[in-house]
C-alpha atoms as a PDB file:
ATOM      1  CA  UNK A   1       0.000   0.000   0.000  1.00  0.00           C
ATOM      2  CA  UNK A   2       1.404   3.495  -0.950  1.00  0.00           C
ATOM      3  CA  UNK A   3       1.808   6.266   1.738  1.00  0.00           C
ATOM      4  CA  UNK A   4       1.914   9.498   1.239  1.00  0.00           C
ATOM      5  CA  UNK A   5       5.293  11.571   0.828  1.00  0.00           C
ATOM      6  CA  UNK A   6       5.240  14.924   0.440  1.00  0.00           C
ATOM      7  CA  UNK A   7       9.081  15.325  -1.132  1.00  0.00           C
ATOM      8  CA  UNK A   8       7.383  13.257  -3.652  1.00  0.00           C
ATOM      9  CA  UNK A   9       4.965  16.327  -4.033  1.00  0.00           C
ATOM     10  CA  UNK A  10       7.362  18.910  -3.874  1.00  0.00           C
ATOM     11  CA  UNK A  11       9.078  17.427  -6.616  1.00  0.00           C
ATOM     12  CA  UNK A  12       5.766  17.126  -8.727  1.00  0.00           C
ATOM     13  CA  UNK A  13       4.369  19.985  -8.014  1.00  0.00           C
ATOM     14  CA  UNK A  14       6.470  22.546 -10.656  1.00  0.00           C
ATOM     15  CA  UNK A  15       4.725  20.242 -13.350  1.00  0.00           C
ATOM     16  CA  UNK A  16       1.161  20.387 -12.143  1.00  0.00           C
ATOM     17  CA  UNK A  17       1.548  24.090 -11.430  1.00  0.00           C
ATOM     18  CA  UNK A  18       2.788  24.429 -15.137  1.00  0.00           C
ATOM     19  CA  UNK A  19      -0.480  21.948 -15.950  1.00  0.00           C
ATOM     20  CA  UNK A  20      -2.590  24.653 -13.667  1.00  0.00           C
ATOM     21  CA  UNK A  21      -1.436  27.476 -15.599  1.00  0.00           C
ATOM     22  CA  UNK A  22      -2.874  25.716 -19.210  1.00  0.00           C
ATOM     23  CA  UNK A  23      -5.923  25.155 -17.442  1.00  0.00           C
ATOM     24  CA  UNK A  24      -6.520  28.467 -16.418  1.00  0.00           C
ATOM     25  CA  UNK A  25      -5.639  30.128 -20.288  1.00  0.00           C
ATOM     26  CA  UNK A  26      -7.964  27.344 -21.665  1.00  0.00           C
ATOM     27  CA  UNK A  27     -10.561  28.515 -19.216  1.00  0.00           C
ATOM     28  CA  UNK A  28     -10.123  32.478 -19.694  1.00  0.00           C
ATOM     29  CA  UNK A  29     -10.425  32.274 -23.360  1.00  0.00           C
ATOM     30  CA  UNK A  30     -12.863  29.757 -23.893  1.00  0.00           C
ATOM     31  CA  UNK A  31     -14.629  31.730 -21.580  1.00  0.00           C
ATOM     32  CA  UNK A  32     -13.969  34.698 -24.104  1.00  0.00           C
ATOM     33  CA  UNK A  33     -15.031  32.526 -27.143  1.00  0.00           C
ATOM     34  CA  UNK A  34     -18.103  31.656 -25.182  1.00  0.00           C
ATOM     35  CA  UNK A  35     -19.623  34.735 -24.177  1.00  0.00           C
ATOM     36  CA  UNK A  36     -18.963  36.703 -27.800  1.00  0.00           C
ATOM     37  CA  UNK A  37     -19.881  33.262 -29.868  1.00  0.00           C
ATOM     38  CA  UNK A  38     -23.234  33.109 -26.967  1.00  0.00           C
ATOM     39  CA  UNK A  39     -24.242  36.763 -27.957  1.00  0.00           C
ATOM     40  CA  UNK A  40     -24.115  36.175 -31.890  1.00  0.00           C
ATOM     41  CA  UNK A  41     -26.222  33.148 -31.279  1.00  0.00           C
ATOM     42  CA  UNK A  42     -28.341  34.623 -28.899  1.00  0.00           C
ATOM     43  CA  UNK A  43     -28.980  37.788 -31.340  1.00  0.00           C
ATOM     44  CA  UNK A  44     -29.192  35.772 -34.608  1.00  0.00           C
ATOM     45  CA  UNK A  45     -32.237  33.520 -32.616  1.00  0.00           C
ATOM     46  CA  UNK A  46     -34.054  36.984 -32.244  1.00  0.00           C
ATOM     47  CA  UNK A  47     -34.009  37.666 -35.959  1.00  0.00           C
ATOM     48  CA  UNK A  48     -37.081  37.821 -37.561  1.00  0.00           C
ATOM     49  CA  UNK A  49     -36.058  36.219 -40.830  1.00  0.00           C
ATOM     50  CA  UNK A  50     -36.285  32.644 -39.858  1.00  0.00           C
ATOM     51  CA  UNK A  51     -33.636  31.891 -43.053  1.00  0.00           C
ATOM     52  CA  UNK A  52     -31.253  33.077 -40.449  1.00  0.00           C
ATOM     53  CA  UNK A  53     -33.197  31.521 -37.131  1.00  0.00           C
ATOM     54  CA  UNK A  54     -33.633  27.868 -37.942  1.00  0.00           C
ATOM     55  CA  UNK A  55     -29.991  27.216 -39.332  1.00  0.00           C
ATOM     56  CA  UNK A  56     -28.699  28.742 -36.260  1.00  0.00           C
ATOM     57  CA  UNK A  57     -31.431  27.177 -33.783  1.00  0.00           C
ATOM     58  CA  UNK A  58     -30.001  23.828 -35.659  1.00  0.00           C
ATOM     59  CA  UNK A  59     -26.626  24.497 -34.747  1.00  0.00           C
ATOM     60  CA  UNK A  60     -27.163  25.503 -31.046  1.00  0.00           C
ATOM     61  CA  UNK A  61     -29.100  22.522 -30.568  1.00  0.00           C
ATOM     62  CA  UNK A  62     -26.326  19.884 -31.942  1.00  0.00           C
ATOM     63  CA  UNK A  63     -23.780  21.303 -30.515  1.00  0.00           C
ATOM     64  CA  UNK A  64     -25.713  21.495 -27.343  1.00  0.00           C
ATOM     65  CA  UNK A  65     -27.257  17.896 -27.372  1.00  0.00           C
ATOM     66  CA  UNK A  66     -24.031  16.175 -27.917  1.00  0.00           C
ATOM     67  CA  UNK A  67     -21.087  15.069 -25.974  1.00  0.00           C
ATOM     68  CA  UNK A  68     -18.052  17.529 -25.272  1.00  0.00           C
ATOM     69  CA  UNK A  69     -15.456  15.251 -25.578  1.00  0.00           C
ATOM     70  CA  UNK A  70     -17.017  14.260 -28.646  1.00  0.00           C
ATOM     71  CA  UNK A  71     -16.592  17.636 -30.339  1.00  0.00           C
ATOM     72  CA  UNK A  72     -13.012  17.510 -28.994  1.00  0.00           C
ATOM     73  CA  UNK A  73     -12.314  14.339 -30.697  1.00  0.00           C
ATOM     74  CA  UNK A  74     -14.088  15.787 -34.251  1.00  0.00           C
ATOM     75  CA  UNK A  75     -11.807  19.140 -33.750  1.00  0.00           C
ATOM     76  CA  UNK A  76      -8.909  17.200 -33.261  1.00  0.00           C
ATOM     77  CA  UNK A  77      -8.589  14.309 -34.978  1.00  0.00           C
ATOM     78  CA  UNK A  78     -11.318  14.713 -37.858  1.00  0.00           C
ATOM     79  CA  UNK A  79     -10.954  18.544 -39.223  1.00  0.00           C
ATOM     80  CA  UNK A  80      -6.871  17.863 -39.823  1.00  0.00           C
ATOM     81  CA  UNK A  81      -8.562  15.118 -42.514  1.00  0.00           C
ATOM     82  CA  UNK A  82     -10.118  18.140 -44.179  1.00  0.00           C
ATOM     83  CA  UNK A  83      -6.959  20.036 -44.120  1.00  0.00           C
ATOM     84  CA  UNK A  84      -7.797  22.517 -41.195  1.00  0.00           C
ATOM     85  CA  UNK A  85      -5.169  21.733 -37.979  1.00  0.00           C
ATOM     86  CA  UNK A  86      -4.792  23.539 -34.802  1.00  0.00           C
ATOM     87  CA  UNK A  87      -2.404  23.114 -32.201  1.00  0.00           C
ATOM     88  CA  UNK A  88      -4.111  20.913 -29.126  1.00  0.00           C
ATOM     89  CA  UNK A  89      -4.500  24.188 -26.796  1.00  0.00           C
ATOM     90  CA  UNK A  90      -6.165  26.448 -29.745  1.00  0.00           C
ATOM     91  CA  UNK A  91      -8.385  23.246 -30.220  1.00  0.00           C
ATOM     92  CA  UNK A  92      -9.464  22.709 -26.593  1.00  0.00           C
ATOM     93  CA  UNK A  93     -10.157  26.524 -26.410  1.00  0.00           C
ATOM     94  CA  UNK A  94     -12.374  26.265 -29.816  1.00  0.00           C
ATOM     95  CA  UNK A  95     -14.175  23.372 -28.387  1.00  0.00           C
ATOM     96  CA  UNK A  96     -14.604  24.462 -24.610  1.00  0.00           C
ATOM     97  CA  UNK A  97     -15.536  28.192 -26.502  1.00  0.00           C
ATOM     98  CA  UNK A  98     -18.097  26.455 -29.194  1.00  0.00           C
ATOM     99  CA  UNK A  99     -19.508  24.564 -26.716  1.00  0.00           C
ATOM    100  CA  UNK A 100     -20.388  26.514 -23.854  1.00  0.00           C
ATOM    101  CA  UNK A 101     -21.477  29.226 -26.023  1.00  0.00           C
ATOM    102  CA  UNK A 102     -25.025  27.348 -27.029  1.00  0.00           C
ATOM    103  CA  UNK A 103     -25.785  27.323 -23.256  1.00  0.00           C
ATOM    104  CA  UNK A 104     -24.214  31.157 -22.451  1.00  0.00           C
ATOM    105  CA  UNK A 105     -26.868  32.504 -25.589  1.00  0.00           C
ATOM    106  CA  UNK A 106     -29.183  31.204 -23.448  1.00  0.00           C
ATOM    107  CA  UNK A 107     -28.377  33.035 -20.736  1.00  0.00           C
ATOM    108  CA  UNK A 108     -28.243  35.772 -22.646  1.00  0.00           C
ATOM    109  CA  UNK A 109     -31.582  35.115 -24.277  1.00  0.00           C
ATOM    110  CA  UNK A 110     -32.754  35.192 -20.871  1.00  0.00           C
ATOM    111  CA  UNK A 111     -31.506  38.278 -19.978  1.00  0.00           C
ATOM    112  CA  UNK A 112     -32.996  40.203 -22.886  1.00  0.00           C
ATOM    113  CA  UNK A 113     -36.475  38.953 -21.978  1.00  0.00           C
ATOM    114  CA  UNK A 114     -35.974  40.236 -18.385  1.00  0.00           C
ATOM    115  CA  UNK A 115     -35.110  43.901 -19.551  1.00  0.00           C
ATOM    116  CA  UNK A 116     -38.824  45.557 -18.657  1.00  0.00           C
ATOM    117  CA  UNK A 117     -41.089  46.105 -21.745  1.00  0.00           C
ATOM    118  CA  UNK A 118     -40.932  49.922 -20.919  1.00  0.00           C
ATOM    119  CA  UNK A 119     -37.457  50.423 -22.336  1.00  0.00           C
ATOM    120  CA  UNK A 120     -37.734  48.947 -25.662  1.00  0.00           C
ATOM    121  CA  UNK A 121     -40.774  51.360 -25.700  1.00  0.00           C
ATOM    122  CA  UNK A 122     -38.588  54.352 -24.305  1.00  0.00           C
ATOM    123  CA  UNK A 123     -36.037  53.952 -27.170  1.00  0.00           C
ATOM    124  CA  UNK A 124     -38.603  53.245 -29.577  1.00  0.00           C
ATOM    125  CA  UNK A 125     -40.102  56.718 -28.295  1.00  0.00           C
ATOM    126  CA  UNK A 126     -36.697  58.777 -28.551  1.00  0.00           C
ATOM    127  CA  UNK A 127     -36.667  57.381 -32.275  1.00  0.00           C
ATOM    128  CA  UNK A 128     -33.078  55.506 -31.088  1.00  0.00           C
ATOM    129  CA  UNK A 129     -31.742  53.582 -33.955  1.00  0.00           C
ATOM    130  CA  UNK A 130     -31.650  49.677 -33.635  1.00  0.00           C
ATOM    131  CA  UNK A 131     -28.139  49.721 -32.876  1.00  0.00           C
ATOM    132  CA  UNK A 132     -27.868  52.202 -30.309  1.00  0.00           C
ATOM    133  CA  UNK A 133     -31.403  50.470 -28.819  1.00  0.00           C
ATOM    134  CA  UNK A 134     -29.475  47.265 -27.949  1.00  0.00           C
ATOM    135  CA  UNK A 135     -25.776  48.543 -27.625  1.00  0.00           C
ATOM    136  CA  UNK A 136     -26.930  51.549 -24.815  1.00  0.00           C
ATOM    137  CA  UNK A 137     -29.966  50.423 -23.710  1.00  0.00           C
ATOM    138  CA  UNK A 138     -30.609  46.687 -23.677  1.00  0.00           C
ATOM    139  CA  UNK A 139     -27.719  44.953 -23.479  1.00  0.00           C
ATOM    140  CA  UNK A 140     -25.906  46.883 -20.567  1.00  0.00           C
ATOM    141  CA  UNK A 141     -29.076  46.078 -18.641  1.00  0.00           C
ATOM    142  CA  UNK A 142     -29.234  42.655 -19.816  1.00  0.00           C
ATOM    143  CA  UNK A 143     -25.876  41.586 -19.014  1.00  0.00           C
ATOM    144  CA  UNK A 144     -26.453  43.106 -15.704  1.00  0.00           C
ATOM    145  CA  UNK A 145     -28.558  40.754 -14.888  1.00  0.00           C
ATOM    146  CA  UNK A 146     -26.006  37.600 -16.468  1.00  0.00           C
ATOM    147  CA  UNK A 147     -23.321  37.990 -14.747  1.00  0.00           C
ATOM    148  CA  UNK A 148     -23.718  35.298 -12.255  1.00  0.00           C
ATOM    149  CA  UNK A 149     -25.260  33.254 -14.308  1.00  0.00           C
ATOM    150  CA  UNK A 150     -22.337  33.100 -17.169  1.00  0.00           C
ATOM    151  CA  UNK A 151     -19.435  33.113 -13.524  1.00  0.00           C
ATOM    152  CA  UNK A 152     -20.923  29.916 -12.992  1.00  0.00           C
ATOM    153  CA  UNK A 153     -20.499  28.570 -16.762  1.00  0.00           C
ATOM    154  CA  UNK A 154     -16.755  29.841 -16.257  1.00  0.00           C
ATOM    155  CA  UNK A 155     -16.294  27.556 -13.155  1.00  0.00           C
ATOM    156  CA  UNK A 156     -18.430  24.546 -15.134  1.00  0.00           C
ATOM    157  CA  UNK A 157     -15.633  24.711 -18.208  1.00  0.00           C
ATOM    158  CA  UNK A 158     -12.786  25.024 -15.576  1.00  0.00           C
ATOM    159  CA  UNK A 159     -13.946  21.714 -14.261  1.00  0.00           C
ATOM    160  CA  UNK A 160     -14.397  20.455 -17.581  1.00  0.00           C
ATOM    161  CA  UNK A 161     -10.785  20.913 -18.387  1.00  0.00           C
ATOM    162  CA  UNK A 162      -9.650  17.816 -18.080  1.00  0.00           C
ATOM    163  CA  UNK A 163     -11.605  16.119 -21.045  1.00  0.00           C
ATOM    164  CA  UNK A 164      -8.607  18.578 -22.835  1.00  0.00           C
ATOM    165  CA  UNK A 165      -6.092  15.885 -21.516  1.00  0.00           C
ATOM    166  CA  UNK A 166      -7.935  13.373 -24.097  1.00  0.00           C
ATOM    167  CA  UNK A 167      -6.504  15.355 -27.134  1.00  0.00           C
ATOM    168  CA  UNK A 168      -2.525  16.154 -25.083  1.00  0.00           C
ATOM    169  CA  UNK A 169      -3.056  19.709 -23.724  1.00  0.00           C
ATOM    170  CA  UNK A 170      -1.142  19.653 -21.328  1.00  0.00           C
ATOM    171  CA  UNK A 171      -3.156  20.568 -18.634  1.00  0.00           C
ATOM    172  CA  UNK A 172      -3.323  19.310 -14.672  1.00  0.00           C
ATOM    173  CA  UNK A 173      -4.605  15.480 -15.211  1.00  0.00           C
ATOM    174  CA  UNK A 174      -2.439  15.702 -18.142  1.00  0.00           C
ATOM    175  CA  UNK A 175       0.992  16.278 -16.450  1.00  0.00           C
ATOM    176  CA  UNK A 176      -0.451  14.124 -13.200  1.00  0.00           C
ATOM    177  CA  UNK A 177      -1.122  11.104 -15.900  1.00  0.00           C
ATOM    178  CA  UNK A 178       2.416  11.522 -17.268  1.00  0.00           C
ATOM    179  CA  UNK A 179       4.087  11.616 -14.214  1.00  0.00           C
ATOM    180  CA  UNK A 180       2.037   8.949 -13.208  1.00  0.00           C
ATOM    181  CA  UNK A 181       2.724   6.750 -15.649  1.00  0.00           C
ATOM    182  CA  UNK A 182       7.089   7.558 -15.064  1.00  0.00           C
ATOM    183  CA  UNK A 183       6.677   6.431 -11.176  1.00  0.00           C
ATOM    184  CA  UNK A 184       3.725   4.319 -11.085  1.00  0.00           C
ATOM    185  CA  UNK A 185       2.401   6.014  -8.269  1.00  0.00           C
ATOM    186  CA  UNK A 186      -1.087   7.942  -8.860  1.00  0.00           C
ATOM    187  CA  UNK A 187      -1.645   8.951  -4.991  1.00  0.00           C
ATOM    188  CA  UNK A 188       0.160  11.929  -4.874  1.00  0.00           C
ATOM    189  CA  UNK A 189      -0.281  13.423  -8.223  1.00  0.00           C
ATOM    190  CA  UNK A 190      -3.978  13.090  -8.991  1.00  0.00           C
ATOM    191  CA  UNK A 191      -5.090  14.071  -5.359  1.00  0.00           C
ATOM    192  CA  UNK A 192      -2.879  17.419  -5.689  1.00  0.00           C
ATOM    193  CA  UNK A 193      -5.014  17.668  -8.998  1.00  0.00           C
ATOM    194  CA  UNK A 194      -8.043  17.735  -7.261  1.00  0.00           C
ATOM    195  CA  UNK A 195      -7.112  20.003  -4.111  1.00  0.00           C
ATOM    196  CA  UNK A 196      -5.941  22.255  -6.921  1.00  0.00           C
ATOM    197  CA  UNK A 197      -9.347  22.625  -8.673  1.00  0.00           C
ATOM    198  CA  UNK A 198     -11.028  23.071  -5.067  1.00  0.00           C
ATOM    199  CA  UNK A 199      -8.642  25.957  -4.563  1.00  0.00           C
ATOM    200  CA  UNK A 200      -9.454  28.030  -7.550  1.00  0.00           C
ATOM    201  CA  UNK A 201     -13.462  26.629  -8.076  1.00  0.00           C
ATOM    202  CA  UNK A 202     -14.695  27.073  -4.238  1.00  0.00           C
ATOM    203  CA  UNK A 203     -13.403  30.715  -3.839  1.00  0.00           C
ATOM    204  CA  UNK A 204     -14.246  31.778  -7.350  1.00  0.00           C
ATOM    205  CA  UNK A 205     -17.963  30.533  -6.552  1.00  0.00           C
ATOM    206  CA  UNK A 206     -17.988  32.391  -3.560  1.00  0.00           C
ATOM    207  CA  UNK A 207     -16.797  35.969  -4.989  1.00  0.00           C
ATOM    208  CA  UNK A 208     -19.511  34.825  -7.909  1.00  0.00           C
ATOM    209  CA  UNK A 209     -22.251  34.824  -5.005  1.00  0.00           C
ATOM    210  CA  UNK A 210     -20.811  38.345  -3.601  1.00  0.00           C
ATOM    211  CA  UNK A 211     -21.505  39.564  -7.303  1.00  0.00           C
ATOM    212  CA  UNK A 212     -24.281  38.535  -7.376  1.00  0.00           C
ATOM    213  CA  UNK A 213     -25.905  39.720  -3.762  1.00  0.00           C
ATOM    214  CA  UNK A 214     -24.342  43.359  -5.065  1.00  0.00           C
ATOM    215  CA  UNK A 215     -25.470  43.563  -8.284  1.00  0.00           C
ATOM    216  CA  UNK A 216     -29.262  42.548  -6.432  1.00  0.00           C
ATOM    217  CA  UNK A 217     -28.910  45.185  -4.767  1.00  0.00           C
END
């Protein structure tokens, strides 16, 4: 039975923290990719041409309805068949971005509906353009009201980082399954993995509920 050493952590630990630092750009800009990708979808699905609403509700709901590792695999290992290749890190961040996004434009869609009837009518009254309608009045109200809501997606695809190991990013379960495999010892490595992601994902949730409590009020 193993025991626990922690010189055997303190020599690990440069690797994961390396592995923490991936995980945290795949995060921030799949976030990124998520919440502008969200707000074309979410926009497009209030058109009212439906040429442009049903190829995009088809879209959302694919991408939504299937697997995540799944699109990972078909980014990675299927597109370089059709001559488009990215590097595993741009791919995670494409497929973390692309999927995430059909559930943040529904947030979004969400917090459209909840902007009060009376200021679509006010801008409608000032004779606003349709631009200036959403970009001054709606949306700033709108994503008001998101922000929790698309804090907790971020600290869903931080959890979800993992499934990046399956196509070699080099993230946390990625350098613990490497150095697992070298000493044949998985103790050490995978539980610093997992104190890691409580470290970052338990705080994180608790500033998002401070956020939220003051944008309430």
């Amino acid at each position: 039975m193993n025991t626990w050493s922690w010189g055997y952590v303190g020599d690990i630990l440069p690797d994961l923290l390396k592995g923490l630092w991936i995980t945290v750009q795949a995060t921030l800009y799949g976030s990124l990719v998520s919440f502008a990708l969200g707000l074309v979808w979410a926009l497009a699905l209030r058109s009212p041409s439906r040429r442009l609403t049903w190829p995009v509700s088809i879209v959302v709901e694919f991408i939504r309805n299937t697997p995540l590792l799944v699109q990972l695999f078909f980014l990675f290992f299927v597109l370089p068949g059709w001559g488009l290749t990215f590097p595993p890190l741009a791919t995670g961040v494409i497929g973390l971005g692309l999927h995430y996004s059909t559930f943040t434009a529904e947030v979004y869609r969400a917090g459209i509906d909840g902007v009060p009837a009376g200021q679509w009518e006010a801008a409608t009254a000032l004779s606003l353009p349709r631009r200036r309608t959403w970009s001054a009045v709606i949306l700033p109200q709108a994503f008001r009201r998101v922000v929790p809501v698309l804090g907790n997606y971020v600290i869903a695809m931080f959890k979800d980082t993992p499934m990046l190991a399956a196509i070699t990013v080099g993230d946390m379960l990625f350098q613990a399954n490497s150095i697992s495999a070298a000493t044949f010892d998985y103790m050490e490595p995978i539980t610093v993995v997992g104190v890691l992601f409580i470290v970052i994902s338990y705080p994180t949730s608790l500033l998002l509920r401070a956020l939220e409590r003051r944008l309430v009020r």
